[in-house]
Amino acid sequence: MKNLFKSALLAAAMAVSVAPVQAATSLDQLLDQVKKNRVSEARINSQREAEFNSARADKQALLKKAQDGLKAEQARGDRLAKQYADNEIRLAEKEQELKNATGTLGEMFGVVRQSSGEAYGLISSSIVSAQYPGRSAFLEGMASESKGLPNIQELEELWFALQTEMTESGKIARFETDVISLDGGSSRQEVVRVGTFNLVSKEGYLAYNAEKGQVQPLGRQPDSHMVNDASSFMDATSGFNPFFVDPTRGTILGLLTAKATLSERYHAGGVVGYVITAMLALGFLIAIYKFVTLTAVSAKMRSQLNNTGNPSSSNPLGRILKVYQENKGADAENLELKLDEAILRELPSIESGINIIKIFAAVAPLLGLLGTVLGMIATFQQITLFGTGDPRIMAGSISMALVTTAQGIIAALPLILLHSIVAGRSKSIVHILDEQAAGIVAAHAEVEKA
């Protein structure tokens, strides 16, 4: 009995109850409570089943709706695919009809596009665009973006662009524009355009940068006489005026400005060239000094010739005459020796420095040859390292080889001329001394005989 009671209590504990259950005090109460809970559980289960069936119906309705939508989209997709295929066929037919209808006009499109491309390349880089900017935008679109046949208006625009370029190529126009300086600044200047060839201002020749659409001065102006003529042409208002025109539209100007100046050519000689220059300068200074001093000595000697009875120690002839006066009592042979000794004492001061000029004149070409050898050595080293693909790599060494030779010859020529002049002046002085000494000895010998 006790075990049965425990089993009933365990079953009651395992049952699901919604309402709170009071503790049973007897078996009858427990039986009633279990029955009530059974009815309540049955009602709850029925309610749950009804809710599940209702939700199931809703899900089935949604599934049916989704399936219907899928069928509709599939049907739409098939319809669009068929329509796309039909449109492709119609497009092919229309293209063929267009091709048949245009006939030879299709070739005109290729010609117009090609002409637009050529005109764009010409006009975009033309200096006329500096005066009339924005002319090439239409041509660029015609050459690259146009897909259909050109219309009348587009053909007229192409015609006007070509006609404008042709007309402006024969005009000299004056206008104002912004000129970009080399340091990046900008200034408003008056510019003269000579056809399609050159742009000039008071600063000289200008260049047109087609990529940026800017006018800027050349990195280096050509020779001064060309720039002077350009400035005079800029200031002229009428009449005929000389002007250097570049018919290649900048190519010759670029070559002229890229040409090395005398200063750049001189510095291309390097250390050897500087040594040759130093020798030329030193030889020139010595020659000038000797020419001045010998000229002064020659003048004093001419003055002394007019007054041989009053010798002066300020010139070689006067000192020789003093030797004669001091040795009048000697015989002719001893007097001749004394005079020769006096002349030999004068020679070092007269001929000093002259041989140095001669040495410089002889060494300068040898130094030039040394520079040539060094330049060729450097050239072959560069050929070994970099090959012969780019001649500009070897240009510096070749310049040194050629420039030093020219510098040596250029230095030797004036030094030889100066040496000849100075040596001739010194020889004339020595000749006068020898002549006067010989005359004194001859006169003294005649006196002895008498």
CSV table of C-alpha atoms in Angstrom, one decimal:
chain,number,residue,atom,x,y,z
A,1,MET,CA,0.0,0.0,0.0
A,2,LYS,CA,2.8,2.3,0.9
A,3,ASN,CA,4.6,1.5,-2.4
A,4,LEU,CA,1.4,2.2,-4.4
A,5,PHE,CA,1.1,5.6,-2.7
A,6,LYS,CA,4.7,6.5,-3.6
A,7,SER,CA,4.1,5.5,-7.2
A,8,ALA,CA,1.0,7.7,-7.4
A,9,LEU,CA,2.9,10.6,-6.0
A,10,LEU,CA,5.7,10.1,-8.6
A,11,ALA,CA,3.1,10.1,-11.4
A,12,ALA,CA,1.5,13.2,-10.1
A,13,ALA,CA,4.9,14.9,-9.9
A,14,MET,CA,5.7,14.0,-13.5
A,15,ALA,CA,2.4,15.3,-14.8
A,16,VAL,CA,2.3,18.8,-16.4
A,17,SER,CA,0.0,21.1,-14.7
A,18,VAL,CA,-0.9,24.7,-15.5
A,19,ALA,CA,-2.7,25.6,-12.3
A,20,PRO,CA,-1.0,25.4,-8.9
A,21,VAL,CA,-1.7,22.0,-7.3
A,22,GLN,CA,-2.5,21.7,-3.6
A,23,ALA,CA,-0.9,18.9,-1.7
A,24,ALA,CA,-3.1,15.9,-1.5
A,25,THR,CA,-3.9,14.6,2.0
A,26,SER,CA,-5.6,11.3,1.0
A,27,LEU,CA,-5.6,8.9,-1.9
A,28,ASP,CA,-9.0,10.1,-3.0
A,29,GLN,CA,-7.9,13.7,-3.3
A,30,LEU,CA,-4.8,12.5,-5.2
A,31,LEU,CA,-7.0,10.6,-7.6
A,32,ASP,CA,-9.2,13.6,-8.2
A,33,GLN,CA,-6.2,15.9,-8.7
A,34,VAL,CA,-4.7,13.5,-11.3
A,35,LYS,CA,-8.0,13.4,-13.2
A,36,LYS,CA,-8.2,17.1,-13.3
A,37,ASN,CA,-4.7,17.5,-14.5
A,38,ARG,CA,-5.3,14.9,-17.2
A,39,VAL,CA,-8.3,16.9,-18.5
A,40,SER,CA,-6.2,20.1,-18.4
A,41,GLU,CA,-3.3,18.5,-20.3
A,42,ALA,CA,-5.7,17.2,-23.0
A,43,ARG,CA,-7.1,20.7,-23.5
A,44,ILE,CA,-3.7,22.2,-23.7
A,45,ASN,CA,-2.6,19.6,-26.2
A,46,SER,CA,-5.7,20.2,-28.3
A,47,GLN,CA,-5.0,23.9,-28.3
A,48,ARG,CA,-1.4,23.4,-29.4
A,49,GLU,CA,-2.4,21.0,-32.2
A,50,ALA,CA,-4.9,23.6,-33.5
A,51,GLU,CA,-2.2,26.3,-33.5
A,52,PHE,CA,0.2,24.0,-35.3
A,53,ASN,CA,-2.3,23.2,-38.0
A,54,SER,CA,-3.1,26.9,-38.4
A,55,ALA,CA,0.6,27.7,-38.8
A,56,ARG,CA,1.1,24.9,-41.2
A,57,ALA,CA,-1.7,26.2,-43.4
A,58,ASP,CA,0.0,29.6,-43.5
A,59,LYS,CA,3.4,28.1,-44.5
A,60,GLN,CA,1.8,26.2,-47.2
A,61,ALA,CA,0.2,29.3,-48.5
A,62,LEU,CA,3.5,31.1,-48.5
A,63,LEU,CA,5.2,28.2,-50.3
A,64,LYS,CA,2.5,28.2,-52.9
A,65,LYS,CA,2.9,31.9,-53.4
A,66,ALA,CA,6.7,31.6,-53.8
A,67,GLN,CA,6.3,28.7,-56.3
A,68,ASP,CA,3.9,30.8,-58.3
A,69,GLY,CA,6.3,33.7,-58.3
A,70,LEU,CA,9.2,31.5,-59.4
A,71,LYS,CA,7.1,30.2,-62.3
A,72,ALA,CA,6.3,33.8,-63.3
A,73,GLU,CA,9.9,34.9,-63.2
A,74,GLN,CA,11.0,31.9,-65.2
A,75,ALA,CA,8.3,32.7,-67.8
A,76,ARG,CA,9.5,36.3,-67.8
A,77,GLY,CA,13.1,35.2,-68.2
A,78,ASP,CA,12.2,33.0,-71.2
A,79,ARG,CA,10.3,35.9,-72.7
A,80,LEU,CA,13.2,38.4,-72.2
A,81,ALA,CA,15.7,35.9,-73.7
A,82,LYS,CA,13.5,35.5,-76.7
A,83,GLN,CA,13.1,39.3,-76.9
A,84,TYR,CA,16.9,39.7,-76.7
A,85,ALA,CA,17.5,37.2,-79.4
A,86,ASP,CA,14.9,38.9,-81.6
A,87,ASN,CA,16.6,42.3,-80.9
A,88,GLU,CA,20.0,41.0,-81.9
A,89,ILE,CA,18.5,39.8,-85.1
A,90,ARG,CA,16.9,43.2,-85.7
A,91,LEU,CA,20.1,45.1,-84.8
A,92,ALA,CA,22.0,43.0,-87.3
A,93,GLU,CA,19.4,43.7,-89.9
A,94,LYS,CA,19.4,47.4,-89.2
A,95,GLU,CA,23.2,47.6,-89.3
A,96,GLN,CA,23.1,46.0,-92.7
A,97,GLU,CA,20.4,48.3,-93.8
A,98,LEU,CA,22.4,51.3,-92.5
A,99,LYS,CA,25.5,50.0,-94.3
A,100,ASN,CA,23.6,49.6,-97.5
A,101,ALA,CA,22.0,53.0,-97.1
A,102,THR,CA,25.2,54.9,-96.3
A,103,GLY,CA,27.1,53.3,-99.2
A,104,THR,CA,30.3,55.3,-99.8
A,105,LEU,CA,29.5,57.8,-97.0
A,106,GLY,CA,31.1,55.3,-94.6
A,107,GLU,CA,34.4,56.0,-96.2
A,108,MET,CA,33.9,59.7,-95.6
A,109,PHE,CA,33.7,59.0,-91.9
A,110,GLY,CA,37.2,57.4,-92.0
A,111,VAL,CA,38.6,60.3,-94.0
A,112,VAL,CA,37.0,62.9,-91.7
A,113,ARG,CA,38.3,61.1,-88.6
A,114,GLN,CA,41.8,60.8,-90.1
A,115,SER,CA,41.8,64.5,-91.1
A,116,SER,CA,40.5,65.5,-87.6
A,117,GLY,CA,43.4,63.6,-86.0
A,118,GLU,CA,46.0,65.2,-88.3
A,119,ALA,CA,44.4,68.6,-87.8
A,120,TYR,CA,44.4,68.1,-84.0
A,121,GLY,CA,48.1,67.2,-84.0
A,122,LEU,CA,48.9,70.3,-86.1
A,123,ILE,CA,46.7,72.8,-84.3
A,124,SER,CA,47.3,71.7,-80.7
A,125,SER,CA,51.0,72.3,-81.2
A,126,SER,CA,50.7,75.4,-83.3
A,127,ILE,CA,51.7,78.8,-81.8
A,128,VAL,CA,48.4,80.2,-83.1
A,129,SER,CA,46.8,78.4,-80.2
A,130,ALA,CA,48.6,80.7,-77.9
A,131,GLN,CA,46.5,83.5,-79.3
A,132,TYR,CA,43.3,81.5,-79.8
A,133,PRO,CA,43.3,78.8,-77.0
A,134,GLY,CA,40.8,75.9,-76.9
A,135,ARG,CA,40.7,75.4,-80.7
A,136,SER,CA,41.8,71.7,-80.5
A,137,ALA,CA,39.1,70.5,-78.1
A,138,PHE,CA,36.5,69.9,-80.9
A,139,LEU,CA,39.1,68.2,-83.1
A,140,GLU,CA,40.1,65.9,-80.3
A,141,GLY,CA,36.5,64.8,-79.9
A,142,MET,CA,36.1,64.3,-83.6
A,143,ALA,CA,39.2,62.2,-83.9
A,144,SER,CA,38.7,59.9,-80.9
A,145,GLU,CA,35.1,60.0,-79.5
A,146,SER,CA,32.9,60.3,-82.6
A,147,LYS,CA,31.1,57.0,-83.4
A,148,GLY,CA,28.7,58.0,-86.1
A,149,LEU,CA,28.8,59.9,-89.3
A,150,PRO,CA,29.7,63.6,-89.0
A,151,ASN,CA,26.9,66.0,-89.6
A,152,ILE,CA,27.1,69.3,-91.6
A,153,GLN,CA,27.9,71.4,-88.5
A,154,GLU,CA,30.9,69.2,-87.6
A,155,LEU,CA,32.2,69.2,-91.1
A,156,GLU,CA,32.0,73.0,-91.1
A,157,GLU,CA,33.8,73.2,-87.8
A,158,LEU,CA,36.7,71.1,-89.2
A,159,TRP,CA,36.8,73.3,-92.3
A,160,PHE,CA,36.9,76.5,-90.2
A,161,ALA,CA,39.7,75.1,-88.0
A,162,LEU,CA,41.8,74.3,-91.0
A,163,GLN,CA,41.0,77.5,-92.8
A,164,THR,CA,41.8,79.6,-89.6
A,165,GLU,CA,45.2,77.9,-89.3
A,166,MET,CA,46.0,78.5,-92.9
A,167,THR,CA,45.0,82.1,-92.8
A,168,GLU,CA,46.8,82.9,-89.5
A,169,SER,CA,50.0,81.3,-90.9
A,170,GLY,CA,50.4,84.3,-93.2
A,171,LYS,CA,49.8,87.0,-90.6
A,172,ILE,CA,52.0,88.9,-88.1
A,173,ALA,CA,49.8,89.4,-85.0
A,174,ARG,CA,50.3,91.3,-81.8
A,175,PHE,CA,48.4,90.2,-78.7
A,176,GLU,CA,48.8,90.0,-74.9
A,177,THR,CA,49.0,86.8,-73.0
A,178,ASP,CA,50.4,85.3,-69.8
A,179,VAL,CA,54.1,84.4,-70.0
A,180,ILE,CA,55.3,81.8,-67.5
A,181,SER,CA,58.9,82.7,-66.4
A,182,LEU,CA,61.6,80.1,-65.8
A,183,ASP,CA,61.2,80.5,-62.0
A,184,GLY,CA,57.5,79.6,-62.2
A,185,GLY,CA,56.1,83.1,-62.0
A,186,SER,CA,53.6,84.6,-64.5
A,187,SER,CA,53.4,88.0,-66.1
A,188,ARG,CA,51.1,89.7,-68.7
A,189,GLN,CA,53.2,90.6,-71.7
A,190,GLU,CA,52.7,91.8,-75.2
A,191,VAL,CA,53.7,89.1,-77.7
A,192,VAL,CA,54.2,89.3,-81.5
A,193,ARG,CA,53.4,86.1,-83.5
A,194,VAL,CA,55.1,85.7,-86.8
A,195,GLY,CA,52.8,83.4,-88.7
A,196,THR,CA,53.1,79.9,-87.3
A,197,PHE,CA,56.9,80.1,-86.9
A,198,ASN,CA,57.9,82.2,-83.9
A,199,LEU,CA,56.7,84.1,-80.8
A,200,VAL,CA,58.8,87.0,-79.6
A,201,SER,CA,58.6,89.6,-76.8
A,202,LYS,CA,60.9,92.2,-75.4
A,203,GLU,CA,62.8,89.4,-73.6
A,204,GLY,CA,63.5,87.6,-76.9
A,205,TYR,CA,62.2,84.4,-78.4
A,206,LEU,CA,59.4,82.5,-76.7
A,207,ALA,CA,58.2,78.9,-76.9
A,208,TYR,CA,54.6,77.5,-76.8
A,209,ASN,CA,54.1,74.5,-74.5
A,210,ALA,CA,51.3,72.6,-76.2
A,211,GLU,CA,50.7,70.1,-73.3
A,212,LYS,CA,50.1,72.9,-70.7
A,213,GLY,CA,48.9,75.5,-73.2
A,214,GLN,CA,51.4,78.0,-71.8
A,215,VAL,CA,53.8,80.6,-73.4
A,216,GLN,CA,57.3,80.6,-71.8
A,217,PRO,CA,60.7,82.0,-72.7
A,218,LEU,CA,63.4,79.7,-74.0
A,219,GLY,CA,65.8,78.2,-71.5
A,220,ARG,CA,68.6,80.0,-73.3
A,221,GLN,CA,68.3,82.6,-76.0
A,222,PRO,CA,70.2,82.3,-79.3
A,223,ASP,CA,73.0,84.6,-80.3
A,224,SER,CA,72.8,88.2,-79.3
A,225,HIS,CA,72.4,89.6,-82.8
A,226,MET,CA,69.4,87.4,-83.3
A,227,VAL,CA,67.8,88.6,-80.0
A,228,ASN,CA,68.6,92.2,-80.9
A,229,ASP,CA,66.9,91.9,-84.3
A,230,ALA,CA,63.9,90.3,-82.5
A,231,SER,CA,63.7,93.2,-80.0
A,232,SER,CA,63.9,95.7,-82.9
A,233,PHE,CA,61.2,93.8,-84.7
A,234,MET,CA,59.1,93.9,-81.6
A,235,ASP,CA,59.3,97.7,-81.4
A,236,ALA,CA,58.6,98.3,-85.1
A,237,THR,CA,55.2,99.4,-86.2
A,238,SER,CA,55.5,99.6,-89.9
A,239,GLY,CA,58.0,99.1,-92.8
A,240,PHE,CA,60.4,96.3,-93.4
A,241,ASN,CA,62.5,95.0,-90.5
A,242,PRO,CA,65.0,92.2,-90.4
A,243,PHE,CA,64.0,89.2,-88.4
A,244,PHE,CA,65.4,85.6,-88.0
A,245,VAL,CA,62.5,83.2,-88.7
A,246,ASP,CA,62.7,79.5,-87.7
A,247,PRO,CA,60.8,77.8,-90.6
A,248,THR,CA,60.9,74.5,-88.7
A,249,ARG,CA,58.6,75.9,-85.9
A,250,GLY,CA,61.2,75.6,-83.1
A,251,THR,CA,63.5,72.8,-84.2
A,252,ILE,CA,66.3,75.1,-85.3
A,253,LEU,CA,65.9,77.4,-82.3
A,254,GLY,CA,66.1,74.3,-80.1
A,255,LEU,CA,69.4,73.3,-81.8
A,256,LEU,CA,70.8,76.9,-81.5
A,257,THR,CA,69.9,77.1,-77.8
A,258,ALA,CA,71.3,73.6,-77.2
A,259,LYS,CA,74.6,74.6,-78.9
A,260,ALA,CA,77.4,74.9,-76.4
A,261,THR,CA,78.6,78.5,-75.7
A,262,LEU,CA,82.2,79.6,-75.6
A,263,SER,CA,82.2,79.4,-71.9
A,264,GLU,CA,80.8,75.8,-71.9
A,265,ARG,CA,83.4,74.8,-74.5
A,266,TYR,CA,86.2,76.3,-72.5
A,267,HIS,CA,85.2,74.5,-69.3
A,268,ALA,CA,84.9,71.2,-71.2
A,269,GLY,CA,88.7,71.2,-71.3
A,270,GLY,CA,88.9,70.5,-67.6
A,271,VAL,CA,92.0,70.8,-65.6
A,272,VAL,CA,94.3,70.6,-68.6
A,273,GLY,CA,92.5,73.5,-70.2
A,274,TYR,CA,92.8,75.6,-67.0
A,275,VAL,CA,96.6,74.9,-67.0
A,276,ILE,CA,96.9,76.0,-70.6
A,277,THR,CA,95.0,79.1,-69.8
A,278,ALA,CA,97.2,79.9,-66.9
A,279,MET,CA,100.3,79.5,-69.1
A,280,LEU,CA,98.8,81.8,-71.7
A,281,ALA,CA,98.0,84.4,-69.1
A,282,LEU,CA,101.4,84.2,-67.5
A,283,GLY,CA,103.2,84.3,-70.8
A,284,PHE,CA,101.1,87.2,-71.9
A,285,LEU,CA,101.9,89.2,-68.7
A,286,ILE,CA,105.6,88.4,-69.1
A,287,ALA,CA,105.5,89.5,-72.7
A,288,ILE,CA,103.7,92.8,-71.9
A,289,TYR,CA,106.2,93.5,-69.1
A,290,LYS,CA,109.2,92.8,-71.2
A,291,PHE,CA,107.8,94.8,-74.1
A,292,VAL,CA,107.2,97.8,-71.9
A,293,THR,CA,110.6,97.6,-70.2
A,294,LEU,CA,112.5,97.1,-73.4
A,295,THR,CA,110.6,99.9,-75.1
A,296,ALA,CA,111.6,102.2,-72.2
A,297,VAL,CA,115.3,101.0,-72.4
A,298,SER,CA,115.2,101.6,-76.2
A,299,ALA,CA,113.9,105.1,-75.7
A,300,LYS,CA,116.6,105.9,-73.1
A,301,MET,CA,119.3,104.5,-75.5
A,302,ARG,CA,118.1,106.6,-78.3
A,303,SER,CA,118.3,109.6,-76.1
A,304,GLN,CA,121.8,108.5,-75.0
A,305,LEU,CA,122.9,108.3,-78.7
A,306,ASN,CA,122.1,111.9,-79.0
A,307,ASN,CA,124.4,112.7,-76.0
A,308,THR,CA,127.3,110.2,-76.1
A,309,GLY,CA,129.6,112.6,-74.4
A,310,ASN,CA,127.6,112.5,-71.1
A,311,PRO,CA,126.9,108.9,-70.4
A,312,SER,CA,124.2,107.9,-67.9
A,313,SER,CA,124.1,104.8,-65.8
A,314,SER,CA,120.3,104.5,-66.3
A,315,ASN,CA,120.6,102.7,-69.6
A,316,PRO,CA,122.8,99.9,-71.0
A,317,LEU,CA,124.5,102.2,-73.6
A,318,GLY,CA,125.3,104.8,-71.0
A,319,ARG,CA,126.9,102.1,-68.8
A,320,ILE,CA,129.0,100.9,-71.7
A,321,LEU,CA,130.1,104.4,-72.6
A,322,LYS,CA,131.2,104.8,-68.9
A,323,VAL,CA,133.3,101.7,-69.3
A,324,TYR,CA,135.0,103.3,-72.3
A,325,GLN,CA,135.6,106.5,-70.4
A,326,GLU,CA,137.1,104.6,-67.5
A,327,ASN,CA,139.4,102.6,-69.9
A,328,LYS,CA,140.5,105.2,-72.5
A,329,GLY,CA,144.1,104.6,-71.7
A,330,ALA,CA,144.0,100.9,-72.4
A,331,ASP,CA,145.0,99.4,-75.7
A,332,ALA,CA,142.3,98.5,-78.3
A,333,GLU,CA,142.4,94.8,-77.5
A,334,ASN,CA,141.9,95.3,-73.8
A,335,LEU,CA,139.3,97.9,-74.4
A,336,GLU,CA,137.4,95.5,-76.7
A,337,LEU,CA,137.5,92.8,-73.9
A,338,LYS,CA,136.2,95.3,-71.4
A,339,LEU,CA,133.3,96.4,-73.6
A,340,ASP,CA,132.4,92.8,-74.4
A,341,GLU,CA,132.4,92.1,-70.7
A,342,ALA,CA,130.1,95.1,-70.1
A,343,ILE,CA,127.7,93.9,-72.9
A,344,LEU,CA,127.6,90.4,-71.4
A,345,ARG,CA,126.6,92.0,-68.0
A,346,GLU,CA,123.7,93.7,-69.8
A,347,LEU,CA,122.4,90.7,-71.7
A,348,PRO,CA,120.7,88.9,-68.7
A,349,SER,CA,118.6,91.8,-67.8
A,350,ILE,CA,117.7,92.4,-71.5
A,351,GLU,CA,116.9,88.8,-72.4
A,352,SER,CA,115.4,87.6,-69.0
A,353,GLY,CA,111.9,86.2,-69.4
A,354,ILE,CA,112.0,85.9,-73.2
A,355,ASN,CA,112.9,82.2,-73.1
A,356,ILE,CA,110.0,81.5,-70.7
A,357,ILE,CA,107.6,82.8,-73.3
A,358,LYS,CA,109.2,80.5,-75.9
A,359,ILE,CA,108.9,77.6,-73.5
A,360,PHE,CA,105.2,78.3,-72.8
A,361,ALA,CA,104.6,78.5,-76.6
A,362,ALA,CA,106.2,75.0,-77.0
A,363,VAL,CA,104.5,73.4,-73.9
A,364,ALA,CA,101.0,74.6,-74.6
A,365,PRO,CA,100.4,72.3,-77.7
A,366,LEU,CA,101.9,69.4,-75.8
A,367,LEU,CA,99.5,69.9,-72.9
A,368,GLY,CA,96.7,70.0,-75.5
A,369,LEU,CA,97.9,66.7,-76.8
A,370,LEU,CA,97.9,65.4,-73.2
A,371,GLY,CA,94.3,66.5,-72.8
A,372,THR,CA,93.4,64.7,-76.0
A,373,VAL,CA,95.0,61.4,-74.8
A,374,LEU,CA,93.2,61.7,-71.4
A,375,GLY,CA,89.9,62.4,-73.1
A,376,MET,CA,90.3,59.4,-75.4
A,377,ILE,CA,91.2,57.2,-72.5
A,378,ALA,CA,88.0,58.3,-70.7
A,379,THR,CA,86.0,57.7,-73.8
A,380,PHE,CA,87.1,54.1,-74.2
A,381,GLN,CA,86.5,53.5,-70.5
A,382,GLN,CA,82.9,54.7,-71.0
A,383,ILE,CA,82.5,52.5,-74.1
A,384,THR,CA,83.7,49.5,-72.0
A,385,LEU,CA,81.1,50.3,-69.2
A,386,PHE,CA,78.1,51.5,-71.2
A,387,GLY,CA,78.7,50.4,-74.8
A,388,THR,CA,78.1,52.7,-77.8
A,389,GLY,CA,74.3,52.8,-77.6
A,390,ASP,CA,74.1,56.4,-76.4
A,391,PRO,CA,76.7,58.8,-77.9
A,392,ARG,CA,75.8,61.5,-75.3
A,393,ILE,CA,77.6,59.4,-72.6
A,394,MET,CA,80.9,59.9,-74.5
A,395,ALA,CA,80.3,63.5,-75.5
A,396,GLY,CA,82.0,64.9,-72.4
A,397,SER,CA,85.2,63.0,-72.9
A,398,ILE,CA,85.3,63.6,-76.6
A,399,SER,CA,84.8,67.4,-75.9
A,400,MET,CA,87.8,67.3,-73.6
A,401,ALA,CA,89.9,65.5,-76.2
A,402,LEU,CA,89.1,68.1,-78.9
A,403,VAL,CA,88.9,71.3,-76.8
A,404,THR,CA,92.3,70.8,-75.1
A,405,THR,CA,93.9,70.4,-78.4
A,406,ALA,CA,92.3,73.6,-79.7
A,407,GLN,CA,93.2,75.4,-76.4
A,408,GLY,CA,96.9,74.3,-76.8
A,409,ILE,CA,97.1,75.6,-80.3
A,410,ILE,CA,95.2,78.8,-79.5
A,411,ALA,CA,97.6,79.5,-76.6
A,412,ALA,CA,100.7,78.7,-78.6
A,413,LEU,CA,99.9,81.1,-81.5
A,414,PRO,CA,99.8,84.4,-79.6
A,415,LEU,CA,102.7,83.3,-77.4
A,416,ILE,CA,104.9,82.6,-80.5
A,417,LEU,CA,103.9,86.0,-81.9
A,418,LEU,CA,104.6,87.8,-78.6
A,419,HIS,CA,107.9,86.0,-78.3
A,420,SER,CA,108.9,87.1,-81.7
A,421,ILE,CA,108.0,90.7,-80.9
A,422,VAL,CA,109.8,90.8,-77.6
A,423,ALA,CA,112.8,88.9,-78.9
A,424,GLY,CA,113.1,91.3,-81.8
A,425,ARG,CA,113.0,94.2,-79.5
A,426,SER,CA,115.7,92.7,-77.3
A,427,LYS,CA,117.9,91.9,-80.3
A,428,SER,CA,117.6,95.4,-81.6
A,429,ILE,CA,118.9,96.7,-78.2
A,430,VAL,CA,121.7,94.2,-78.2
A,431,HIS,CA,122.5,95.1,-81.8
A,432,ILE,CA,122.9,98.8,-80.9
A,433,LEU,CA,125.2,97.9,-78.0
A,434,ASP,CA,127.3,95.7,-80.2
A,435,GLU,CA,127.4,98.4,-82.9
A,436,GLN,CA,128.4,101.1,-80.5
A,437,ALA,CA,131.0,98.9,-78.8
A,438,ALA,CA,132.5,98.0,-82.2
A,439,GLY,CA,132.6,101.7,-83.2
A,440,ILE,CA,134.3,102.7,-80.0
A,441,VAL,CA,136.9,100.0,-80.4
A,442,ALA,CA,137.5,101.0,-84.1
A,443,ALA,CA,137.9,104.7,-83.2
A,444,HIS,CA,140.2,103.9,-80.3
A,445,ALA,CA,142.4,101.7,-82.6
A,446,GLU,CA,142.7,104.5,-85.1
A,447,VAL,CA,143.7,106.9,-82.4
A,448,GLU,CA,146.4,104.5,-81.3
A,449,LYS,CA,147.8,104.1,-84.8
A,450,ALA,CA,147.9,107.8,-85.2
